[in-house]
Short mmCIF file of C-alpha atoms in Angstrom, two decimals:
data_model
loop_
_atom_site.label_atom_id
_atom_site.label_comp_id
_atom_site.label_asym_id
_atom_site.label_seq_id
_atom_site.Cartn_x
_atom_site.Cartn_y
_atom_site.Cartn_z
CA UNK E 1 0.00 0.00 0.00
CA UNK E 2 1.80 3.56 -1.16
CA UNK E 3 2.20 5.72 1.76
CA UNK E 4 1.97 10.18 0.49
CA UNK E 5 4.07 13.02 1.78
CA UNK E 6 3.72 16.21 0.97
CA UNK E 7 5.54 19.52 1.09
CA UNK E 8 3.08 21.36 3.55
CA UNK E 9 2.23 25.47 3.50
CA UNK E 10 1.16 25.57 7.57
CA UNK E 11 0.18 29.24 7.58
CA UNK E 12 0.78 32.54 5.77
CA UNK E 13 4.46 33.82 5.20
CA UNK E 14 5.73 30.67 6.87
CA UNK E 15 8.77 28.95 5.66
CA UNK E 16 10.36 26.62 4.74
CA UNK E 17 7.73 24.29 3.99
CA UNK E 18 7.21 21.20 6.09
CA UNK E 19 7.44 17.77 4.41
CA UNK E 20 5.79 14.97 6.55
CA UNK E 21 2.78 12.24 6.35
CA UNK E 22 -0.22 13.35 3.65
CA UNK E 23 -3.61 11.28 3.44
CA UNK E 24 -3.39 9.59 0.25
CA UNK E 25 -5.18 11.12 -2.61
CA UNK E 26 -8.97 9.43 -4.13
CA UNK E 27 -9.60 9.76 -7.76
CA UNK E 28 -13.06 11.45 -7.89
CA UNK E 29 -15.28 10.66 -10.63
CA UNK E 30 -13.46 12.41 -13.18
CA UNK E 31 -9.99 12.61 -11.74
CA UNK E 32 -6.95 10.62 -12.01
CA UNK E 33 -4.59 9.95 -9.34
CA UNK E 34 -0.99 10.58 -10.38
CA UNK E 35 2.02 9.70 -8.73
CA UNK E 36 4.36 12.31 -9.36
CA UNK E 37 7.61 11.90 -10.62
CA UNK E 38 8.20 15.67 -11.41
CA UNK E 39 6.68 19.38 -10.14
CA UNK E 40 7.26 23.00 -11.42
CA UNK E 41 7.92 25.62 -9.56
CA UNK E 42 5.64 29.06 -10.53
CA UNK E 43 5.73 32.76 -9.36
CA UNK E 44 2.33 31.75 -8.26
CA UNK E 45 3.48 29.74 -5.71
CA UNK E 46 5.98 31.90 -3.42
CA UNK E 47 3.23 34.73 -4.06
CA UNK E 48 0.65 32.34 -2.18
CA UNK E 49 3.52 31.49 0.34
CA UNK E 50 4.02 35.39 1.13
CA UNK E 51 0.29 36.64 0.90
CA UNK E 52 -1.83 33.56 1.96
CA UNK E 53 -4.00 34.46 -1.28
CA UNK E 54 -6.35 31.64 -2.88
CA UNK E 55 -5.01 29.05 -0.47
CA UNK E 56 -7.77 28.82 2.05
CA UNK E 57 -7.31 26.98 5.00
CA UNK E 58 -4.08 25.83 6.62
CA UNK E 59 -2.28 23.52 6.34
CA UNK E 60 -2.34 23.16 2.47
CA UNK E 61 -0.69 21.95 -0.24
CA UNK E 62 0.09 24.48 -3.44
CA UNK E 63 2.04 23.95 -6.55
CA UNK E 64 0.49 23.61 -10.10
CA UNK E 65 2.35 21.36 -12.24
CA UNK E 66 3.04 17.50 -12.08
CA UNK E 67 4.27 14.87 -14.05
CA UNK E 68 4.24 11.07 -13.37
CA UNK E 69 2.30 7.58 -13.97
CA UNK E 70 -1.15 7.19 -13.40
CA UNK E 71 -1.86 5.28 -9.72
CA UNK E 72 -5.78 5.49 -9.97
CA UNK E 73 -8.60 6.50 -12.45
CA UNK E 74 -11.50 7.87 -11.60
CA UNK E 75 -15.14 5.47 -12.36
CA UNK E 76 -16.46 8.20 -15.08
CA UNK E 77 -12.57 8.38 -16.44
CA UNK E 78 -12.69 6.79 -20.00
CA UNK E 79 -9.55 8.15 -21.75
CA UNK E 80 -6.82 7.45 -19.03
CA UNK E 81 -5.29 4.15 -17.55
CA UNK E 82 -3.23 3.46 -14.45
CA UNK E 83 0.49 3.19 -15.93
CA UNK E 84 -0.37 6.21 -18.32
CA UNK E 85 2.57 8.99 -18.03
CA UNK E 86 1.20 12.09 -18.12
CA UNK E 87 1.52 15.54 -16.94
CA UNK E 88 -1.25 17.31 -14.99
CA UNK E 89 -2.34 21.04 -13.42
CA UNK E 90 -3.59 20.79 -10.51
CA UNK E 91 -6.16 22.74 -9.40
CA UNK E 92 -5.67 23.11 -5.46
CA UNK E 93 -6.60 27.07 -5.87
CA UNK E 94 -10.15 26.14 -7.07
CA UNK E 95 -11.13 23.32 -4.43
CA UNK E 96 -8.72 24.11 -1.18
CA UNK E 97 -8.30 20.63 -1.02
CA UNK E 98 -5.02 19.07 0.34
CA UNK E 99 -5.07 16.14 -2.07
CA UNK E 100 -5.35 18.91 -5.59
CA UNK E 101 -1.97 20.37 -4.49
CA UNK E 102 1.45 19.34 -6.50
CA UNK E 103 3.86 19.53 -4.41
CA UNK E 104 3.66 15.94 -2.78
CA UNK E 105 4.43 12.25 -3.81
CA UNK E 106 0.92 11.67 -4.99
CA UNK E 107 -1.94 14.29 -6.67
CA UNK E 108 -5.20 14.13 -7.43
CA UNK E 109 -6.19 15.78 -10.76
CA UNK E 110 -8.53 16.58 -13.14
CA UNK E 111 -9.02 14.68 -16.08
CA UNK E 112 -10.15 17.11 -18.47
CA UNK E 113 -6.76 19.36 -17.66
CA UNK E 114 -4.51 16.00 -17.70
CA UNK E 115 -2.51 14.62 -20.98
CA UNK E 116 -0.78 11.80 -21.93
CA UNK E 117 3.22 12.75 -22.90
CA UNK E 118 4.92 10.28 -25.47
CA UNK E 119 7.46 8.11 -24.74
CA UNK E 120 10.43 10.32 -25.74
CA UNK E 121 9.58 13.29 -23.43
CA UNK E 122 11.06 12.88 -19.94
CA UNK E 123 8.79 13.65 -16.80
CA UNK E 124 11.00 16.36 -15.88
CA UNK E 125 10.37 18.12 -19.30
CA UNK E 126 6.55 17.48 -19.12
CA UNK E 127 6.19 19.60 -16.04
CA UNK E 128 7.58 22.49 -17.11
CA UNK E 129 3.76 22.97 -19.15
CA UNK E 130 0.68 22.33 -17.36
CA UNK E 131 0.18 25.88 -15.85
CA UNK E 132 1.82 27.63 -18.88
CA UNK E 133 -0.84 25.53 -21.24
CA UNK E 134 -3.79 26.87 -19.16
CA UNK E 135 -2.82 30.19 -18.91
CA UNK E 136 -1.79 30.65 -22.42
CA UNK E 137 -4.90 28.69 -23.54
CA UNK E 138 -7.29 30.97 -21.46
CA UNK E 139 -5.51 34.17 -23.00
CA UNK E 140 -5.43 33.54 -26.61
CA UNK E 141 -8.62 31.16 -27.05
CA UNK E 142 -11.56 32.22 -25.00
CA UNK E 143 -14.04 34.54 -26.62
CA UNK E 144 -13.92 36.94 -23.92
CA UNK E 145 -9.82 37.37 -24.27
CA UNK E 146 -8.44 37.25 -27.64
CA UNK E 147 -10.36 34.49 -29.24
CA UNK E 148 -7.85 33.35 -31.94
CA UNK E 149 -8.45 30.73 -34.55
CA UNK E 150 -8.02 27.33 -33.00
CA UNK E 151 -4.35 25.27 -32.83
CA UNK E 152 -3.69 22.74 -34.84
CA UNK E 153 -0.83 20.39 -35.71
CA UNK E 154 -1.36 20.68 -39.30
CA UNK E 155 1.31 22.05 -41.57
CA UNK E 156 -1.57 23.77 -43.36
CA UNK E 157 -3.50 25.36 -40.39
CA UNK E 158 -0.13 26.88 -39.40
CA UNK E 159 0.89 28.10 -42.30
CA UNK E 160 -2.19 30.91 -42.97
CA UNK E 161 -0.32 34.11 -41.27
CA UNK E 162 -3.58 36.29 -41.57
CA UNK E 163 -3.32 37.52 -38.06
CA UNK E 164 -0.22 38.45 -35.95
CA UNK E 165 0.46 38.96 -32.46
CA UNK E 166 3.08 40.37 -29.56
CA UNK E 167 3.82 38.45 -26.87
CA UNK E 168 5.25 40.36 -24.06
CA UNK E 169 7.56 38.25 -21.89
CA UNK E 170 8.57 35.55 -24.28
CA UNK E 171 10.95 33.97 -21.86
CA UNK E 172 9.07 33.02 -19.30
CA UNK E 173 7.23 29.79 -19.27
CA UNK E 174 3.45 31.25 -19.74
CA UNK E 175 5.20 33.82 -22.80
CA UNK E 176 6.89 30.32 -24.24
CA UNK E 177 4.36 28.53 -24.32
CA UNK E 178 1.90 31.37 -25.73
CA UNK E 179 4.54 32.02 -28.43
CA UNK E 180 4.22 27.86 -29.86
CA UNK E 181 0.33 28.14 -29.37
CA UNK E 182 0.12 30.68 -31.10
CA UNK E 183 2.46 29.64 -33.75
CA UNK E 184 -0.08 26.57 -34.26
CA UNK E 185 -2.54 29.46 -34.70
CA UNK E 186 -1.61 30.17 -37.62
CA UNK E 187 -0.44 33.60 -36.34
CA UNK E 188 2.92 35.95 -36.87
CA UNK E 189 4.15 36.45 -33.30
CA UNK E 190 6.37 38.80 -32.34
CA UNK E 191 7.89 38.50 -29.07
CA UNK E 192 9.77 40.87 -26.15
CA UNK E 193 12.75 39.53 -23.56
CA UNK E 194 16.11 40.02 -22.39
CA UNK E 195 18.92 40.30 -25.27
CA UNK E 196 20.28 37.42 -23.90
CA UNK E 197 17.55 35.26 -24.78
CA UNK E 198 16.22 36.52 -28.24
CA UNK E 199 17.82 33.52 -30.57
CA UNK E 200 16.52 31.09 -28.54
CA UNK E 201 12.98 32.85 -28.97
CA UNK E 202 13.24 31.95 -32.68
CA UNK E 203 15.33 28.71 -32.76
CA UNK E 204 13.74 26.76 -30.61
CA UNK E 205 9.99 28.55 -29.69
CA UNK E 206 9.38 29.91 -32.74
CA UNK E 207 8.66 33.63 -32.49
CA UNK E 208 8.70 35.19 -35.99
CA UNK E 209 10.13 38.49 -34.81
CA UNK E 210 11.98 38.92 -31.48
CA UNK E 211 12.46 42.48 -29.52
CA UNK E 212 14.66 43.74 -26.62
CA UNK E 213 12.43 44.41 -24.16
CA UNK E 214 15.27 47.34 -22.64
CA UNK E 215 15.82 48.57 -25.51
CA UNK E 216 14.88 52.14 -25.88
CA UNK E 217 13.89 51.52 -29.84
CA UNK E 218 11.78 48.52 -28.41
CA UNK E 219 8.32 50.21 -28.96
CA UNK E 220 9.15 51.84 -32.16
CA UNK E 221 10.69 48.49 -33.43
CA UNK E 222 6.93 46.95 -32.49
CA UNK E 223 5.16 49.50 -33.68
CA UNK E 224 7.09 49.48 -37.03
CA UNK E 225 7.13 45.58 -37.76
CA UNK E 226 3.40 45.42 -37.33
CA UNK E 227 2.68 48.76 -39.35
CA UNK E 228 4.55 47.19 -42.17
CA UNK E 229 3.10 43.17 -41.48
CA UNK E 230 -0.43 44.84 -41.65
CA UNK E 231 0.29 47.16 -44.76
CA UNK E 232 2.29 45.31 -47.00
CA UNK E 233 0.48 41.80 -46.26
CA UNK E 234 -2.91 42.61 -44.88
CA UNK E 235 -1.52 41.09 -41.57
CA UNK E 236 -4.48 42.12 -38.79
CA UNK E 237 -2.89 42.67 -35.39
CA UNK E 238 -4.79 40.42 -32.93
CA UNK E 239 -3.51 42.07 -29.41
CA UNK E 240 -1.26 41.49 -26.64
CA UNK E 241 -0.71 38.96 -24.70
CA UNK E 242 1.52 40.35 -21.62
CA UNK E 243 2.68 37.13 -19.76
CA UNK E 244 4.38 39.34 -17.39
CA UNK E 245 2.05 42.13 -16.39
CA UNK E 246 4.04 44.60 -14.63
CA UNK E 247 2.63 48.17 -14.25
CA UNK E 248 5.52 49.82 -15.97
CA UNK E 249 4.99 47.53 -18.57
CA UNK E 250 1.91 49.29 -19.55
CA UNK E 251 2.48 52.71 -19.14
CA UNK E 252 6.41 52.74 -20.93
CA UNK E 253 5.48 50.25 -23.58
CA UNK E 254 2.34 49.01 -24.34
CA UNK E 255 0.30 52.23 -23.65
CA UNK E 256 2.36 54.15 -26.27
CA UNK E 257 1.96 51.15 -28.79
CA UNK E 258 -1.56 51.30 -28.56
CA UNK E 259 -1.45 54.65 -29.31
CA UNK E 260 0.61 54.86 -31.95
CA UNK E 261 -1.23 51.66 -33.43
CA UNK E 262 -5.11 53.16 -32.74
CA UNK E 263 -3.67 56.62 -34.16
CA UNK E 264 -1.92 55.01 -37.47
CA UNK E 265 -5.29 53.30 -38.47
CA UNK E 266 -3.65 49.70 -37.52
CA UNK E 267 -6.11 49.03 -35.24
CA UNK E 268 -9.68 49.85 -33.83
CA UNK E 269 -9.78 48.38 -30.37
CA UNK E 270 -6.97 47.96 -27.80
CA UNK E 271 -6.98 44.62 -26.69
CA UNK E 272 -4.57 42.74 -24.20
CA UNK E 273 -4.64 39.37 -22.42
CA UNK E 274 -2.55 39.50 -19.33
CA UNK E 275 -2.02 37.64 -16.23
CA UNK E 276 -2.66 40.82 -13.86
CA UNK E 277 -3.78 43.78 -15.52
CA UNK E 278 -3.21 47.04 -13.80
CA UNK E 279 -5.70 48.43 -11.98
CA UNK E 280 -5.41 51.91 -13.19
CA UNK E 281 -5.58 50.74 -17.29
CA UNK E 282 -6.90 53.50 -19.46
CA UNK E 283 -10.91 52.76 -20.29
CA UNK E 284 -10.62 52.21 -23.76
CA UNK E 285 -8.13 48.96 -23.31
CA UNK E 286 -10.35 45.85 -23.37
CA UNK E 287 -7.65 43.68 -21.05
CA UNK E 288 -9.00 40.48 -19.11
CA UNK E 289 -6.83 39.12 -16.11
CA UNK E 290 -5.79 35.80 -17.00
CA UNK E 291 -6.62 33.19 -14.58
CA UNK E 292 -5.92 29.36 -15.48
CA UNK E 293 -8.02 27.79 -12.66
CA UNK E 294 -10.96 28.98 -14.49
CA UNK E 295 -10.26 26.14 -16.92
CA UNK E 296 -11.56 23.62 -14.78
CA UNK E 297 -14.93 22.39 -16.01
CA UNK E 298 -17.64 23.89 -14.64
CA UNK E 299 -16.18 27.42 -14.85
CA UNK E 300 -17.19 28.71 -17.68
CA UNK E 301 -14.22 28.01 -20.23
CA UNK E 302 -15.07 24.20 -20.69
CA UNK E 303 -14.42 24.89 -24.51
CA UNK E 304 -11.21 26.06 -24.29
CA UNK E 305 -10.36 23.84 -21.87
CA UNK E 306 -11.58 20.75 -24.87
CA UNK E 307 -9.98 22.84 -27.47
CA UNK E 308 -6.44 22.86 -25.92
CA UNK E 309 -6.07 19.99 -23.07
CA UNK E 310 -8.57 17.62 -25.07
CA UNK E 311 -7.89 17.81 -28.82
CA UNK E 312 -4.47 19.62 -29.21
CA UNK E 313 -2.37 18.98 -27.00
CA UNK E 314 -1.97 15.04 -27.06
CA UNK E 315 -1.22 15.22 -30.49
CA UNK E 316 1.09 18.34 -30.62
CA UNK E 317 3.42 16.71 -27.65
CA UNK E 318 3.86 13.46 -30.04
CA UNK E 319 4.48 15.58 -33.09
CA UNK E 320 6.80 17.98 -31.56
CA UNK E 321 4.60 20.64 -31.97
CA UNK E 322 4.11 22.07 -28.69
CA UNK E 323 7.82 21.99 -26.68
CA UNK E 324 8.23 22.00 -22.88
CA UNK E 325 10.10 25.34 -23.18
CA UNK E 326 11.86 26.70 -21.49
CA UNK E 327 14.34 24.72 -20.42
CA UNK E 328 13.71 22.71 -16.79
CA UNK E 329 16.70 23.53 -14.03
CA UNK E 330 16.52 20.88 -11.10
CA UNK E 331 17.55 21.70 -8.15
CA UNK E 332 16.33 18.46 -6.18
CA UNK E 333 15.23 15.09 -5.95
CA UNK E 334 13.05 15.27 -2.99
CA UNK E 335 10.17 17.35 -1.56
CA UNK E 336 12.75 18.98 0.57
CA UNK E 337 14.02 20.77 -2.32
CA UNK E 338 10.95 22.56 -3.63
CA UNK E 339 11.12 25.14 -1.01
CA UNK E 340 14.63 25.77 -2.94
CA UNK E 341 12.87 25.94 -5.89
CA UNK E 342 10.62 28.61 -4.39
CA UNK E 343 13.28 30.87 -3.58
CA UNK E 344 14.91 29.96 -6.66
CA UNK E 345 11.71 30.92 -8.21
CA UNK E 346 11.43 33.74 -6.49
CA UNK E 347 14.71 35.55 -7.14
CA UNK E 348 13.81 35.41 -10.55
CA UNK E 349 14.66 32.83 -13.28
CA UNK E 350 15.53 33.90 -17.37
CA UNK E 351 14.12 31.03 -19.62
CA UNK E 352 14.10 28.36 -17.67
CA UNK E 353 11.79 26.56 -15.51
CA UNK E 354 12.78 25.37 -11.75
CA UNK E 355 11.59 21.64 -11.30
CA UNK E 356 11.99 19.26 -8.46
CA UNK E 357 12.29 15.40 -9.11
CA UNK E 358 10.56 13.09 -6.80
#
């Protein structure tokens, strides 16, 4: 009989978190118990730490993103098996419940936001996407964000460049993975982040056209690539998806490329996804905070949720398609590490993606 541990969060601020004895998770009707071999690390995560926020009641157990082998399927569970390896987000934030938490040896997740990973992708790959899939997902596909065509892993759906995009943040694991969704799209994407990581933007995510974000030419540069995508091919711009949302972002950079956009005839409506919009954005930006939890059925985005977890994304892993980018960094082996990795985490990472092997 498997025995759980998990890395425990026993009250607000409090650190480091304390590994010890777990009740072992119970597939619900829909969910799968995985045993995790891997977990992500996420700003998220030393932001619920410091602030308490969307944890509810202590003790709990936070983290987002697993990877493992099936240990139990749920009775309504039809497309999963135990011995599957997949990679999971867990959804802890929505239900407060102990067992929905990554960071521990064994997770209960959802079904509908779990995916099979082919044979050639290590766990320790796989979890670097689960959270970036859903936020990425919820930014670019529901109709109340930017609504973009649908993904696909055909050569021909990818190919039909009618739309283009900037992805602020293009580094980060959310910006990464938005970059090779969008890419699947269909779309041109241009992309922002640190010199340092611009080739790898276009080598290995895919971004079409990449931009020093500190760069004092940056907005011009923007500005000017999608003046001439939308004149000289007909290119519409479909928004912004900031995967970093930082107030100065706004007002020094994408403010002034709205304006110069709206004023230049390039666009109609300013429109940004972003995972925390400021709170003092001008009224006529149409910007939606990006929340993946919503993704779990039953909240609204059930679509997107098919769209992405259920049709695309098995496929795309197989074909190559969608990449765990960036990069994972371990810094453990054991539960006692991810507080590490929180830290890590929180000190601030450039295109990679702290994990924690279990």
């Amino acid at each position: 009989m498997a025995s759980n541990q998990a890395a425990w969060l026993e009250g607000k601020g409090m650190r480091p978190l304390a590994v010890r004895a777990a009740d072992m998770p119970k597939a619900g009707p829909l969910e799968v118990v995985v045993k995790n071999h891997a977990v992500a690390i996420n700003p998220l995560d030393w932001k619920q730490q410091d602030s308490g926020s969307y944890v509810g009641n202590f003790p709990a157990v936070i983290g987002t993103d697993i990877a493992g082998e099936i240990y139990a399927v749920g009775s309504d569970v039809k497309n999963f098996k135990i011995g599957d390896r997949v990679l999971a987000h867990c959804t802890g934030i929505m239900d407060h419940k102990p067992q929905s938490g990554a960071f521990q040896l064994y997770t209960a997740a959802h079904s509908a936001l779990t995916s099979k990973i082919p044979a050639g992708m290590s766990f320790t790959d796989a979890a670097v996407l689960p959270l970036a899939v859903s936020t990425a997902a919820k930014g670019l596909y529901a109709k109340d964000y930017l609504a973009l065509p649908a993904p696909s892993v055909s050569t021909a759906q990818r190919d039909r460049k009618g739309m283009s995009i900037l992805v602020w943040g293009g580094s980060s694991s959310v910006g990464a993975t938005a970059i090779q969704l969008a890419k699947a799209s269909g779309l041109t994407v241009l992309a922002t982040a640190s010199a340092r990581n611009l080739d790898a933007l276009k080598s290995e995510v895919g971004a079409d056209y990449v931009f020093d974000y500190k760069s004092t030419e940056a907005v011009n540069d923007i500005v000017s690539t999608i003046k001439d995508l939308h004149g000289k091919n007909s290119v519409e711009f479909g928004g912004v998806f900031d995967a970093i949302s930082e107030p100065e972002i706004f007002k020094e950079a994408l403010g002034p490329m709205f304006e110069f956009l709206k004023s230049d005839g390039v666009i109609s409506v300013k429109k940004a996804a972003m995972v925390m919009p400021p709170l003092d954005l001008p009224e006529d930006v149409e910007a939606n905070c990006v929340f993946a939890g919503m993704l779990l059925p039953g909240h609204g985005y059930d679509d997107v949720t098919q769209l992405v977890w259920g049709t695309f994304m098995p496929e795309a892993l197989a074909s190559g398609v969608l990449k765990p980018l960036p990069p994972p960094s371990v810094v453990g082996k054991v539960l006692e590490f991810v507080q590490d990795g929180i830290d890590q985490n929180k000190k601030g990472v450039s295109y990679k993606e702290v994990v924690v092997e279990l």
